[in-house]
CSV table of C-alpha atoms in Angstrom, one decimal:
chain,number,residue,atom,x,y,z
A,292,UNK,CA,0.0,0.0,0.0
A,293,UNK,CA,1.9,3.1,-1.3
A,294,UNK,CA,2.2,5.9,1.2
A,295,UNK,CA,3.1,8.7,-1.1
A,296,UNK,CA,2.3,8.3,-4.8
A,297,UNK,CA,3.0,10.5,-7.8
A,298,UNK,CA,1.7,10.4,-11.4
A,299,UNK,CA,3.0,10.2,-13.9
A,300,UNK,CA,6.4,8.6,-13.3
A,301,UNK,CA,7.8,9.9,-16.6
A,302,UNK,CA,6.7,12.9,-18.5
A,303,UNK,CA,8.2,14.0,-21.9
A,304,UNK,CA,6.9,17.1,-23.4
A,305,UNK,CA,7.9,20.0,-25.6
A,306,UNK,CA,8.9,23.5,-24.7
A,307,UNK,CA,6.0,25.9,-24.2
A,308,UNK,CA,3.5,23.2,-23.1
A,309,UNK,CA,1.6,23.1,-19.8
A,310,UNK,CA,1.7,20.0,-17.7
A,311,UNK,CA,0.6,18.8,-14.3
A,312,UNK,CA,2.0,16.3,-11.8
A,313,UNK,CA,-0.2,14.8,-9.1
A,314,UNK,CA,0.7,13.7,-5.6
A,315,UNK,CA,-1.3,11.8,-3.0
A,316,UNK,CA,-0.4,10.6,0.5
A,317,UNK,CA,-2.4,8.2,2.6
A,318,UNK,CA,-0.4,8.7,5.8
A,319,UNK,CA,-2.8,11.3,7.3
A,320,UNK,CA,0.0,13.9,7.3
A,321,UNK,CA,-0.8,17.6,7.4
A,322,UNK,CA,2.2,18.8,5.5
A,323,UNK,CA,3.2,18.2,1.9
A,324,UNK,CA,6.2,19.3,-0.2
A,325,UNK,CA,7.5,19.6,-3.7
A,326,UNK,CA,11.2,19.2,-4.4
A,327,UNK,CA,13.2,19.5,-7.5
A,328,UNK,CA,16.2,17.4,-8.1
A,329,UNK,CA,18.3,18.7,-10.9
A,330,UNK,CA,21.1,17.1,-12.9
A,331,UNK,CA,23.6,17.8,-10.1
A,332,UNK,CA,21.4,15.6,-7.8
A,333,UNK,CA,20.7,18.5,-5.4
A,334,UNK,CA,17.3,18.2,-3.7
A,335,UNK,CA,15.8,21.7,-3.5
A,336,UNK,CA,12.5,22.5,-1.9
A,337,UNK,CA,10.0,24.4,-4.0
A,338,UNK,CA,6.8,24.5,-2.0
A,339,UNK,CA,5.2,23.3,1.2
A,340,UNK,CA,1.6,23.2,2.2
A,341,UNK,CA,0.2,22.6,5.7
A,342,UNK,CA,-3.4,21.6,5.8
A,343,UNK,CA,-4.1,23.0,2.3
A,344,UNK,CA,-2.3,26.3,3.1
A,345,UNK,CA,0.9,27.4,1.4
A,346,UNK,CA,3.6,27.9,4.0
A,347,UNK,CA,6.8,27.7,2.0
A,348,UNK,CA,7.3,29.2,-1.4
A,349,UNK,CA,11.0,29.2,-2.3
A,350,UNK,CA,12.3,31.3,-5.2
A,351,UNK,CA,10.4,29.5,-7.9
A,352,UNK,CA,9.2,31.0,-11.2
A,353,UNK,CA,5.5,32.0,-11.4
A,354,UNK,CA,5.1,29.3,-14.1
A,355,UNK,CA,5.0,26.8,-11.3
A,356,UNK,CA,1.7,26.7,-9.4
A,357,UNK,CA,1.0,24.2,-6.6
A,358,UNK,CA,-2.6,23.3,-5.7
A,359,UNK,CA,-3.8,21.5,-2.7
A,360,UNK,CA,-7.5,20.5,-3.0
A,361,UNK,CA,-7.3,18.7,0.4
A,362,UNK,CA,-4.6,17.8,2.8
A,363,UNK,CA,-3.9,14.4,1.1
A,364,UNK,CA,-3.2,15.9,-2.3
A,365,UNK,CA,-0.7,18.4,-3.6
A,366,UNK,CA,-0.5,18.9,-7.3
A,367,UNK,CA,2.0,20.8,-9.3
A,368,UNK,CA,1.1,22.7,-12.5
A,369,UNK,CA,3.8,24.0,-14.8
A,370,UNK,CA,3.0,26.6,-17.5
A,371,UNK,CA,5.1,27.3,-20.6
A,372,UNK,CA,7.7,24.6,-19.9
A,373,UNK,CA,11.3,25.4,-20.5
A,374,UNK,CA,14.3,23.2,-21.2
A,375,UNK,CA,15.7,24.1,-17.7
A,376,UNK,CA,12.6,22.6,-16.1
A,377,UNK,CA,13.9,19.1,-17.0
A,378,UNK,CA,14.5,17.4,-13.6
A,379,UNK,CA,13.1,14.8,-11.3
A,380,UNK,CA,10.3,16.2,-9.1
A,381,UNK,CA,9.6,14.6,-5.7
A,382,UNK,CA,6.6,15.0,-3.6
A,383,UNK,CA,6.9,14.4,0.1
A,384,UNK,CA,4.8,14.5,3.3
A,385,UNK,CA,5.5,14.8,7.0
A,386,UNK,CA,3.8,15.5,10.4
A,387,UNK,CA,6.3,17.9,12.0
A,388,UNK,CA,4.2,18.6,15.0
A,389,UNK,CA,5.1,15.2,16.5
A,390,UNK,CA,8.6,16.3,17.3
A,391,UNK,CA,10.3,14.6,14.4
A,392,UNK,CA,10.8,15.9,10.9
A,393,UNK,CA,11.2,12.9,8.8
A,394,UNK,CA,9.6,13.2,5.4
A,395,UNK,CA,8.1,10.4,3.3
A,396,UNK,CA,8.9,10.8,-0.4
A,397,UNK,CA,7.1,9.6,-3.5
A,398,UNK,CA,8.9,7.8,-6.2
A,399,UNK,CA,9.5,10.9,-8.3
A,400,UNK,CA,8.4,12.2,-11.7
A,401,UNK,CA,11.1,12.5,-14.3
A,402,UNK,CA,10.2,15.5,-16.5
A,403,UNK,CA,12.0,15.9,-19.8
A,404,UNK,CA,11.4,19.0,-21.8
A,405,UNK,CA,12.5,18.9,-25.5
B,248,UNK,CA,24.6,29.9,0.0
B,249,UNK,CA,24.5,26.2,0.7
B,250,UNK,CA,23.7,25.7,4.3
B,251,UNK,CA,24.2,21.9,4.4
B,252,UNK,CA,27.2,20.4,2.6
B,253,UNK,CA,28.4,16.9,2.0
B,254,UNK,CA,31.9,17.4,0.7
B,255,UNK,CA,32.5,13.8,-0.5
B,256,UNK,CA,30.5,13.1,-3.7
B,257,UNK,CA,31.4,9.4,-3.5
B,258,UNK,CA,32.7,6.8,-1.1
B,259,UNK,CA,33.7,3.2,-1.8
B,260,UNK,CA,34.2,0.6,0.9
B,261,UNK,CA,34.6,-3.1,1.2
B,262,UNK,CA,31.8,-5.3,2.5
B,263,UNK,CA,32.1,-5.8,6.2
B,264,UNK,CA,34.1,-2.6,6.8
B,265,UNK,CA,32.8,0.7,8.3
B,266,UNK,CA,31.3,3.4,6.1
B,267,UNK,CA,31.6,7.0,7.4
B,268,UNK,CA,29.6,9.7,5.6
B,269,UNK,CA,30.1,13.3,6.6
B,270,UNK,CA,28.0,16.4,6.6
B,271,UNK,CA,28.7,20.0,7.6
B,272,UNK,CA,26.2,22.8,8.2
B,273,UNK,CA,26.4,26.5,8.7
B,274,UNK,CA,23.1,27.6,10.2
B,275,UNK,CA,23.3,27.5,14.0
B,276,UNK,CA,19.5,27.5,14.1
B,277,UNK,CA,19.3,23.9,12.9
B,278,UNK,CA,18.3,21.7,15.7
B,279,UNK,CA,17.3,18.4,14.1
B,280,UNK,CA,19.3,16.4,11.6
B,281,UNK,CA,18.3,13.5,9.4
B,282,UNK,CA,19.9,11.0,7.0
B,283,UNK,CA,18.0,9.7,4.0
B,284,UNK,CA,19.0,6.9,1.6
B,285,UNK,CA,18.1,6.9,-2.0
B,286,UNK,CA,18.2,4.1,-4.6
B,287,UNK,CA,18.1,4.9,-8.3
B,288,UNK,CA,14.6,5.6,-9.7
B,289,UNK,CA,13.1,5.8,-6.2
B,290,UNK,CA,12.4,8.6,-3.7
B,291,UNK,CA,14.6,9.1,-0.7
B,292,UNK,CA,13.7,7.1,2.4
B,293,UNK,CA,14.3,8.2,6.0
B,294,UNK,CA,17.1,6.3,7.7
B,295,UNK,CA,18.0,7.9,11.1
B,296,UNK,CA,17.8,11.2,12.8
B,297,UNK,CA,19.3,13.1,15.8
B,298,UNK,CA,18.1,16.0,17.8
B,299,UNK,CA,20.6,18.7,18.8
B,300,UNK,CA,20.2,17.8,22.5
B,301,UNK,CA,22.0,14.5,21.7
B,302,UNK,CA,25.4,13.7,20.3
B,303,UNK,CA,24.7,10.2,19.2
B,304,UNK,CA,21.8,8.1,18.0
B,305,UNK,CA,22.0,4.4,17.1
B,306,UNK,CA,19.7,2.2,15.2
B,307,UNK,CA,21.1,-1.3,14.4
B,308,UNK,CA,24.0,-0.9,12.0
B,309,UNK,CA,23.5,2.8,11.7
B,310,UNK,CA,24.8,5.5,14.1
B,311,UNK,CA,24.7,9.2,13.7
B,312,UNK,CA,27.1,11.4,15.6
B,313,UNK,CA,26.6,15.2,16.1
B,314,UNK,CA,29.3,17.7,16.9
B,315,UNK,CA,27.4,20.9,17.5
B,316,UNK,CA,30.5,23.1,18.1
B,317,UNK,CA,32.0,22.0,14.8
B,318,UNK,CA,28.6,22.0,13.1
B,319,UNK,CA,29.4,18.6,11.8
B,320,UNK,CA,27.5,15.3,11.7
B,321,UNK,CA,28.5,11.9,10.5
B,322,UNK,CA,26.7,8.6,9.7
B,323,UNK,CA,28.5,5.4,10.5
B,324,UNK,CA,27.4,2.1,8.9
B,325,UNK,CA,28.9,-1.0,10.5
B,326,UNK,CA,29.3,-3.5,9.0
B,327,UNK,CA,28.7,-2.2,5.5
B,328,UNK,CA,26.7,-4.5,3.1
B,329,UNK,CA,26.3,-4.4,-0.7
B,330,UNK,CA,22.6,-3.5,-0.2
B,331,UNK,CA,23.8,-0.3,1.5
B,332,UNK,CA,25.0,1.0,-1.9
B,333,UNK,CA,22.9,4.1,-2.5
B,334,UNK,CA,23.0,7.9,-2.4
B,335,UNK,CA,22.9,9.2,1.2
B,336,UNK,CA,21.5,12.7,1.9
B,337,UNK,CA,22.0,14.6,5.0
B,338,UNK,CA,19.2,17.1,6.0
B,339,UNK,CA,18.8,19.7,8.7
B,340,UNK,CA,15.7,21.4,10.2
B,341,UNK,CA,14.9,24.2,12.6
B,342,UNK,CA,11.8,23.3,14.5
B,343,UNK,CA,10.5,26.7,15.1
B,344,UNK,CA,10.7,28.0,11.6
B,345,UNK,CA,8.8,26.9,8.5
B,346,UNK,CA,7.0,24.0,10.0
B,347,UNK,CA,9.4,21.1,9.3
B,348,UNK,CA,11.2,22.5,6.3
B,349,UNK,CA,14.4,20.5,5.8
B,350,UNK,CA,17.5,21.7,3.9
B,351,UNK,CA,19.3,18.9,2.1
B,352,UNK,CA,22.9,18.4,1.3
B,353,UNK,CA,23.9,17.3,-2.2
B,354,UNK,CA,24.4,13.7,-1.4
B,355,UNK,CA,27.2,11.1,-1.2
B,356,UNK,CA,27.1,8.0,-3.3
B,357,UNK,CA,28.2,5.0,-1.3
B,358,UNK,CA,29.4,1.9,-3.1
B,359,UNK,CA,29.9,-1.2,-1.0
B,360,UNK,CA,32.0,-3.8,-2.8
B,361,UNK,CA,31.4,-7.5,-2.1
C-alpha cells in the first residue's frame, strides 16, 4: 500500500506546453512538499503546504503553481515549460508537530522538456 | 549559500568494513538532523535522525554522531553491506521555523564492494 504516490512517473513534453504532476499521500499527514532534483542531484525544496495552506514558497518562477484540494493531495502545475525545467520532481509529506521531521517521499516524476 | 554540505560526492568501501559519511552545516538555528537513503529511480527514504540535544543516536548498524561546536555530523554504517550501496542525503531542520522544512545536502554516493 503506497504511502506517497505520484503520477506520472515519466513525462516527456515540448517547450511551451503546460503540464501537471499529481501527488497523493495516505499517511494522514498535514504537511506536503514539492522538491526539484536537478542534474547535479541536489534536492531543492520548492513549495510546502500545511493543511491546504501554502507555508513555504521558495524562489520558484511563477510558471510553477501548486494546488492542494485537500490535505492528502498536492498537485504541481507548470506553465510554458522550458528546457531548464527538466529534472526529477519529488513529492513528500510529513507530520512535523510530532517532534520529528522525517519526510516520506514519493517515487519521483522525471520530467524531460525537449 | 548552501547551508548543508556533503563534501564527498562518493565513497567506496569493502563489504564488512565501516562506512563513514560526513555532513557539515552553517546555520546554527538547525536543531534536528536526518539522513536519507536513495536508490536509483526511487524517492529518498528516511534512515535515522538526531536532535541537537544529543550527540549520538544508534539504530542497528547505523549510528549518527553530532558535533554541534564543529557544526558537523556523520553517519557510520557497521558492517557495510552491498545493499547499502545508494546515495545518502544529510538534511537539517529548525523546529520553530517553516514547520518542518528540511534543507538537504547534495548527497554522497556509497558503493559497498562484495
